[in-house]
């Protein structure tokens, strides 16, 4: 196993992290949705047995209480488990069993926004005089009752939603059911830190911080400038603007340092930031993040390889330029696939994906792999009638939907790929069952053995 886990280095230097999308990993209660019990049952697949993958940590996508409008990224309770996945008792058991197998547990944390069903927001929207009014971002309308500015939602349309009751708009950088918290309010930051402490006290080993750049906005709410390179025919509508005011505000460094200080107050914990530079492959933006945070306990994902064409010189240039700018304490976190991007094999092909596995596992730092990529799983075409992702529903026919890469894990050649005894929440891959099953099994096994041999 290629790691640097010695007395000189903390566990996260060289750790291989495996992202699990809980809804799609393994269903034990027969409702078609994966659960925490399912992850416990499959821990030996990840580590602890001679033929395990040998991963050192798991990263769990959200499992908190949620209306599931954005499948867990709309949180209504930061300190509890949604019954769909289990309960706190099961989560504690998961952490205990993972640690028995030398698997660290990292959890997705969403500090920028909550669900509109969160008690905080229900209070905030009730009146302008409510003590939690300033926990979210509220602004008066412009003339003609138009939104306060031109900021856009990642999921399409304006980032502002009008509230008739209080005659103001609230900000939602994502869905209207995901109102942005007001991080300029110290009470909000304190509440978020308390929620993080809750999980740290339960024994989690770290966090993946969702949408880190959005924690601070321009306090004067200036318009975002127009992006003149935007393609209105095929482009993502969100890219019609350059988002220099609606995120990455002047207090971002302060707020991230508060979080890293909290993480550092616990022994051997680590935090990864989801942070996308506005420009494609902006090395300086990555370097600035490392400089702004405490790099001994925190690092940003490097997402650049996800968007690169499959070309050796392009990869070499990108990696060389990135590595050349890092300090010795800066941990590179290479991420070639995740729950928001088309699957690796679909993007570049099976043979190239096998080469990428070798590349990722031998690069310096922390490799993060997405569940099923070790099997060569592909995107699944989702019939319109079965689409679940609000992104695809809000911005159809732009190939922005994330359902194809979130389909159930393929555990066997049995019905529903061994994921569930009932119809899964998303279709399983047809190429695993309907086509030549024996060939697919052979291909998957060889890909898995390659990954195991590298670890």
XYZ file of C-alpha atoms in Angstrom:
455
model
C 0.000 0.000 0.000
C 1.494 3.298 -1.082
C 1.050 5.625 1.881
C 3.123 7.900 4.054
C 1.455 6.941 7.316
C 4.452 6.864 9.629
C 5.102 8.587 12.931
C 6.331 11.574 10.966
C 3.153 12.082 8.982
C -0.524 12.259 10.043
C -2.970 9.730 8.576
C -4.201 11.991 5.807
C -0.811 12.185 4.093
C -1.023 9.414 1.531
C -4.451 8.192 2.636
C -6.651 6.745 -0.121
C -10.164 8.169 0.334
C -13.250 6.434 -1.076
C -16.346 8.576 -1.623
C -19.634 6.847 -0.820
C -22.950 8.229 -2.005
C -25.079 6.522 0.685
C -28.291 6.417 -1.367
C -26.560 4.246 -3.942
C -24.101 2.074 -2.032
C -26.066 -0.817 -0.504
C -29.694 -1.210 0.577
C -30.337 -3.441 3.599
C -33.969 -2.603 4.415
C -35.474 -3.175 0.974
C -36.729 0.342 0.236
C -34.571 0.794 -2.868
C -32.289 3.345 -1.190
C -28.877 2.669 0.322
C -28.412 3.131 4.060
C -25.792 3.282 6.813
C -26.324 -0.375 7.689
C -25.420 -1.137 4.098
C -22.123 0.691 4.437
C -21.341 -1.245 7.631
C -22.105 -4.512 5.871
C -19.687 -3.661 3.047
C -16.788 -2.311 5.125
C -14.777 -5.495 4.591
C -14.904 -4.769 0.863
C -13.085 -1.513 1.596
C -10.511 -2.686 4.148
C -9.903 -5.303 6.822
C -9.668 -8.442 4.675
C -6.862 -9.833 2.462
C -8.831 -9.112 -0.737
C -10.152 -5.695 0.320
C -9.589 -2.556 -1.711
C -7.349 -1.253 1.039
C -8.744 2.270 1.308
C -7.748 4.295 4.362
C -10.777 6.571 4.671
C -14.350 6.946 3.508
C -16.112 10.196 2.681
C -19.873 10.012 3.134
C -22.156 12.298 1.155
C -24.915 13.867 3.316
C -27.046 11.567 5.460
C -28.550 14.285 7.690
C -32.260 14.911 8.182
C -33.515 16.491 4.993
C -36.591 16.909 2.791
C -34.303 15.453 0.081
C -35.117 18.104 -2.507
C -31.400 18.032 -3.339
C -30.916 14.556 -1.868
C -29.393 15.578 1.439
C -27.645 18.805 0.495
C -30.740 20.592 1.820
C -30.291 19.967 5.539
C -33.104 20.463 8.037
C -31.118 19.183 11.043
C -27.320 19.260 11.158
C -27.013 16.941 14.149
C -29.211 13.983 13.297
C -29.481 11.192 10.736
C -32.375 11.042 8.291
C -34.520 7.951 8.985
C -34.056 7.000 5.335
C -30.455 6.099 6.197
C -30.755 4.994 9.818
C -30.201 6.840 13.072
C -27.410 8.124 15.308
C -26.973 4.713 16.915
C -26.234 3.184 13.517
C -23.884 6.041 12.630
C -21.928 5.475 15.848
C -21.687 1.787 15.010
C -20.500 2.639 11.488
C -17.735 4.830 12.888
C -16.735 2.147 15.391
C -16.649 -0.636 12.795
C -14.765 1.524 10.296
C -12.117 2.391 12.869
C -11.722 -1.311 13.692
C -10.660 -1.775 10.078
C -8.318 1.225 10.104
C -10.766 3.226 7.997
C -11.126 6.911 8.867
C -14.583 8.471 8.520
C -15.017 11.832 6.803
C -18.460 13.369 6.330
C -19.876 15.887 3.902
C -20.757 19.143 5.636
C -22.885 21.873 4.037
C -22.290 25.209 5.805
C -23.426 27.660 3.121
C -27.135 26.873 3.155
C -29.845 24.902 4.887
C -33.190 23.492 3.835
C -36.068 25.959 3.779
C -37.643 23.530 6.274
C -34.854 24.037 8.812
C -36.226 25.575 12.051
C -33.752 28.433 11.660
C -35.241 29.461 8.315
C -38.829 28.931 9.437
C -38.144 31.487 12.152
C -36.183 33.778 9.860
C -38.938 34.072 7.276
C -41.716 34.540 9.833
C -41.103 38.278 10.340
C -38.496 40.991 10.002
C -38.386 41.256 13.777
C -37.606 37.596 14.425
C -34.247 37.090 16.216
C -33.145 34.749 13.419
C -34.077 37.122 10.602
C -30.422 38.020 10.112
C -29.372 34.358 10.055
C -30.153 34.377 6.316
C -29.562 36.893 3.538
C -32.604 39.127 3.059
C -32.721 42.181 0.797
C -35.306 44.668 -0.407
C -36.528 44.505 -3.984
C -35.367 46.962 -6.599
C -37.786 49.169 -8.492
C -40.625 47.213 -10.052
C -40.258 44.568 -7.357
C -37.325 43.007 -9.229
C -34.569 41.010 -7.479
C -31.865 42.930 -5.585
C -29.221 42.150 -8.219
C -28.439 39.831 -11.147
C -26.925 36.951 -9.165
C -27.780 33.525 -10.526
C -28.639 30.214 -8.918
C -26.386 27.284 -9.785
C -29.592 25.387 -10.562
C -30.921 27.971 -13.020
C -32.691 31.308 -12.791
C -32.291 34.083 -10.270
C -30.553 33.446 -6.953
C -33.278 35.473 -5.223
C -36.719 34.289 -4.107
C -39.444 36.727 -3.120
C -41.311 36.337 0.170
C -44.762 37.899 0.078
C -45.102 37.735 3.858
C -42.224 40.095 4.585
C -41.928 41.831 1.210
C -38.239 40.967 0.784
C -36.092 38.569 -1.222
C -33.903 35.868 0.281
C -30.723 34.596 -1.355
C -30.326 31.007 -2.537
C -27.128 30.264 -4.444
C -28.587 26.847 -5.235
C -32.254 25.748 -5.153
C -34.890 28.086 -3.738
C -35.397 25.377 -1.101
C -31.744 25.954 -0.032
C -31.565 29.471 1.433
C -28.063 30.825 2.056
C -27.013 31.367 5.629
C -25.662 34.798 6.498
C -22.086 34.030 7.447
C -21.472 37.666 8.312
C -23.577 37.004 11.416
C -21.322 35.630 14.224
C -24.269 33.707 15.687
C -24.548 31.711 12.465
C -20.867 30.833 12.466
C -21.073 29.784 16.100
C -24.076 27.544 15.388
C -22.322 25.902 12.439
C -19.190 25.302 14.499
C -21.301 23.718 17.232
C -22.778 21.338 14.662
C -19.284 20.390 13.510
C -18.215 19.842 17.127
C -21.143 17.450 17.550
C -19.753 15.139 14.857
C -16.153 15.550 15.966
C -17.175 14.458 19.457
C -18.819 11.389 17.896
C -15.455 10.448 16.452
C -15.536 11.553 12.819
C -12.066 12.122 11.441
C -12.792 15.021 9.153
C -15.075 16.901 6.811
C -15.544 17.632 3.169
C -16.796 21.236 3.121
C -19.406 21.798 0.423
C -19.367 24.982 -1.709
C -16.643 26.683 0.312
C -16.326 29.758 -1.912
C -19.941 30.757 -1.243
C -19.466 31.433 2.469
C -18.610 35.055 1.797
C -20.247 37.405 -0.701
C -19.842 41.042 -1.647
C -21.449 42.889 1.282
C -22.671 45.645 -1.067
C -24.385 43.120 -3.371
C -22.912 44.437 -6.613
C -23.995 42.741 -9.853
C -21.849 39.976 -11.265
C -20.294 40.959 -14.632
C -21.414 39.287 -17.848
C -19.349 36.413 -19.222
C -18.992 37.206 -22.922
C -17.686 33.684 -23.638
C -20.937 32.048 -22.525
C -22.655 29.865 -25.137
C -26.434 30.393 -24.737
C -27.222 27.361 -26.912
C -25.379 24.612 -25.087
C -23.720 26.235 -22.079
C -24.677 25.991 -18.442
C -26.865 29.100 -17.831
C -25.024 29.715 -14.573
C -21.876 30.518 -16.564
C -23.588 33.463 -18.254
C -22.024 35.586 -15.511
C -18.603 35.797 -13.907
C -19.251 35.095 -10.243
C -16.866 37.503 -8.599
C -19.373 39.132 -6.228
C -21.817 36.320 -5.449
C -19.028 34.238 -3.917
C -15.398 34.472 -2.783
C -16.156 37.601 -0.770
C -13.768 39.624 1.392
C -14.346 37.576 4.563
C -13.792 34.126 3.067
C -10.317 33.709 4.525
C -11.511 34.692 7.985
C -14.399 32.234 7.925
C -12.329 29.332 6.619
C -9.661 29.950 9.231
C -12.311 29.797 11.931
C -13.256 26.337 10.670
C -9.677 25.134 10.421
C -9.006 26.392 13.951
C -11.906 24.278 15.151
C -10.664 21.197 13.308
C -7.136 21.748 14.600
C -8.389 21.788 18.188
C -9.094 18.045 17.784
C -6.272 15.576 17.298
C -5.624 14.045 13.846
C -8.601 15.603 12.040
C -8.644 16.950 8.498
C -10.864 19.018 6.249
C -11.146 19.119 2.439
C -12.665 22.104 0.664
C -14.868 21.979 -2.404
C -13.565 25.108 -4.045
C -13.747 25.785 -7.783
C -11.581 28.643 -9.094
C -13.609 30.925 -11.346
C -11.109 30.484 -14.182
C -10.172 27.107 -15.632
C -6.960 25.826 -14.045
C -6.072 28.906 -12.060
C -3.005 27.674 -10.168
C -2.764 30.963 -8.306
C -6.284 30.498 -6.917
C -5.342 27.095 -5.517
C -2.108 28.452 -4.065
C -4.001 31.342 -2.497
C -6.354 28.895 -0.780
C -3.456 26.950 0.708
C -1.950 30.222 1.935
C -5.232 31.501 3.361
C -6.109 28.404 5.379
C -4.158 26.337 7.879
C -2.703 23.816 5.446
C -1.689 21.491 8.274
C -5.341 20.471 8.712
C -7.016 21.537 5.477
C -6.614 21.389 1.698
C -8.744 22.110 -1.384
C -9.672 19.478 -3.930
C -7.769 19.687 -7.200
C -10.579 19.208 -9.741
C -8.648 20.178 -12.854
C -8.038 16.673 -14.188
C -11.804 16.048 -14.352
C -12.115 18.593 -17.138
C -8.904 17.826 -19.026
C -8.911 16.019 -22.368
C -7.276 12.588 -22.215
C -3.848 13.747 -23.303
C -0.565 12.973 -21.569
C 0.964 16.380 -22.167
C -2.137 18.151 -20.829
C -2.075 16.080 -17.649
C 1.672 16.529 -17.220
C 1.497 20.293 -17.671
C -1.396 20.637 -15.236
C 0.139 18.435 -12.551
C 3.647 19.861 -12.904
C 2.438 23.456 -12.630
C 0.301 22.612 -9.621
C 2.965 20.636 -7.757
C 5.638 23.261 -8.439
C 3.699 25.900 -6.510
C 2.950 23.859 -3.380
C 4.835 24.161 -0.123
C 6.022 21.106 1.800
C 3.054 21.297 4.202
C 0.500 21.595 1.361
C -1.301 18.311 0.776
C -2.417 17.738 -2.848
C -5.894 16.191 -3.040
C -6.457 14.709 -6.498
C -10.052 13.956 -7.397
C -10.733 12.466 -10.857
C -14.423 11.753 -10.297
C -17.269 12.492 -7.889
C -21.039 12.631 -7.464
C -21.367 15.808 -9.545
C -19.442 14.784 -12.643
C -19.828 12.184 -15.370
C -18.140 8.891 -14.513
C -14.486 8.407 -15.360
C -14.990 5.532 -17.820
C -17.748 7.441 -19.616
C -15.549 10.518 -19.953
C -12.325 8.932 -21.174
C -12.948 5.215 -21.783
C -12.089 2.041 -19.883
C -8.447 1.693 -20.880
C -7.700 5.341 -20.150
C -9.497 4.991 -16.808
C -7.210 2.080 -15.886
C -4.192 4.266 -16.632
C -5.735 7.106 -14.630
C -6.141 4.762 -11.648
C -2.409 4.086 -11.727
C -1.650 7.798 -12.157
C -3.881 8.910 -9.314
C -2.646 6.328 -6.852
C 1.010 7.187 -7.495
C 0.715 10.977 -7.408
C 1.821 12.729 -4.209
C -0.802 13.488 -1.598
C -4.320 12.190 -1.039
C -6.122 10.377 -3.888
C -9.935 10.468 -3.666
C -11.845 7.850 -5.647
C -15.578 7.650 -6.317
C -17.513 4.496 -5.448
C -17.785 2.146 -8.424
C -14.943 3.708 -10.398
C -12.805 0.770 -9.271
C -15.284 -1.442 -11.130
C -15.263 0.660 -14.263
C -18.869 1.756 -13.741
C -20.300 3.968 -16.467
C -22.947 6.664 -16.572
C -26.459 5.259 -16.897
C -28.904 6.872 -19.286
C -31.917 7.907 -17.228
C -35.320 7.978 -18.964
C -37.015 11.342 -18.548
C -39.789 9.736 -16.502
C -37.236 8.488 -13.947
C -35.151 11.677 -13.589
C -34.659 12.626 -9.943
C -32.016 15.355 -10.058
C -33.440 18.904 -9.710
C -30.549 20.157 -11.841
C -31.828 18.187 -14.849
C -35.417 19.212 -14.121
C -34.573 22.908 -13.863
C -32.094 23.024 -16.761
C -33.140 20.192 -19.081
C -31.325 18.952 -22.180
C -27.978 20.560 -21.299
C -26.428 17.321 -20.000
C -26.095 18.831 -16.537
C -28.114 16.196 -14.690
C -26.186 14.199 -12.081
C -28.363 11.091 -11.921
C -26.269 9.141 -14.480
C -23.209 9.049 -12.204
C -25.178 8.410 -9.001
C -26.709 5.058 -9.912
C -26.514 2.020 -7.581
C -23.260 0.231 -6.910
C -22.900 -3.033 -8.844
C -22.250 -5.761 -6.302
C -23.139 -8.844 -8.347
C -24.793 -10.139 -11.512
C -28.037 -10.814 -9.621
C -31.188 -8.723 -9.905
C -30.637 -4.997 -9.350
C -26.867 -5.673 -9.404
C -27.126 -7.019 -5.851
C -27.793 -3.497 -4.571
C -31.375 -4.027 -3.397
C -34.128 -6.623 -3.298
C -36.557 -4.081 -4.767
C -36.561 -1.496 -7.545
C -33.705 0.941 -6.803
C -34.270 4.677 -6.536
C -32.297 5.055 -9.801
C -31.880 2.411 -12.531
C -28.877 0.129 -12.322
C -26.495 -0.024 -15.251
C -28.018 -1.882 -18.169
C -24.597 -2.831 -19.542
C -24.022 -4.991 -16.472
C -27.064 -7.198 -16.983
C -28.633 -6.902 -20.402
C -25.483 -7.277 -22.465
C -22.829 -9.966 -22.087
C -22.845 -10.497 -18.330
C -19.827 -12.795 -18.226
C -17.708 -10.340 -20.194
C -18.750 -7.459 -17.967
C -17.917 -9.423 -14.829
C -14.506 -10.285 -16.232
C -13.831 -6.667 -17.163
C -14.935 -5.413 -13.757
C -12.836 -7.979 -11.934
C -9.723 -7.136 -13.915
C -10.203 -3.424 -13.257
C -10.712 -4.107 -9.550
C -7.611 -6.308 -9.387
C -5.577 -3.577 -11.035
C -6.696 -1.089 -8.427
C -5.980 -3.539 -5.623
C -2.525 -4.269 -6.958
C -1.728 -0.571 -6.914
C -2.957 0.041 -3.377
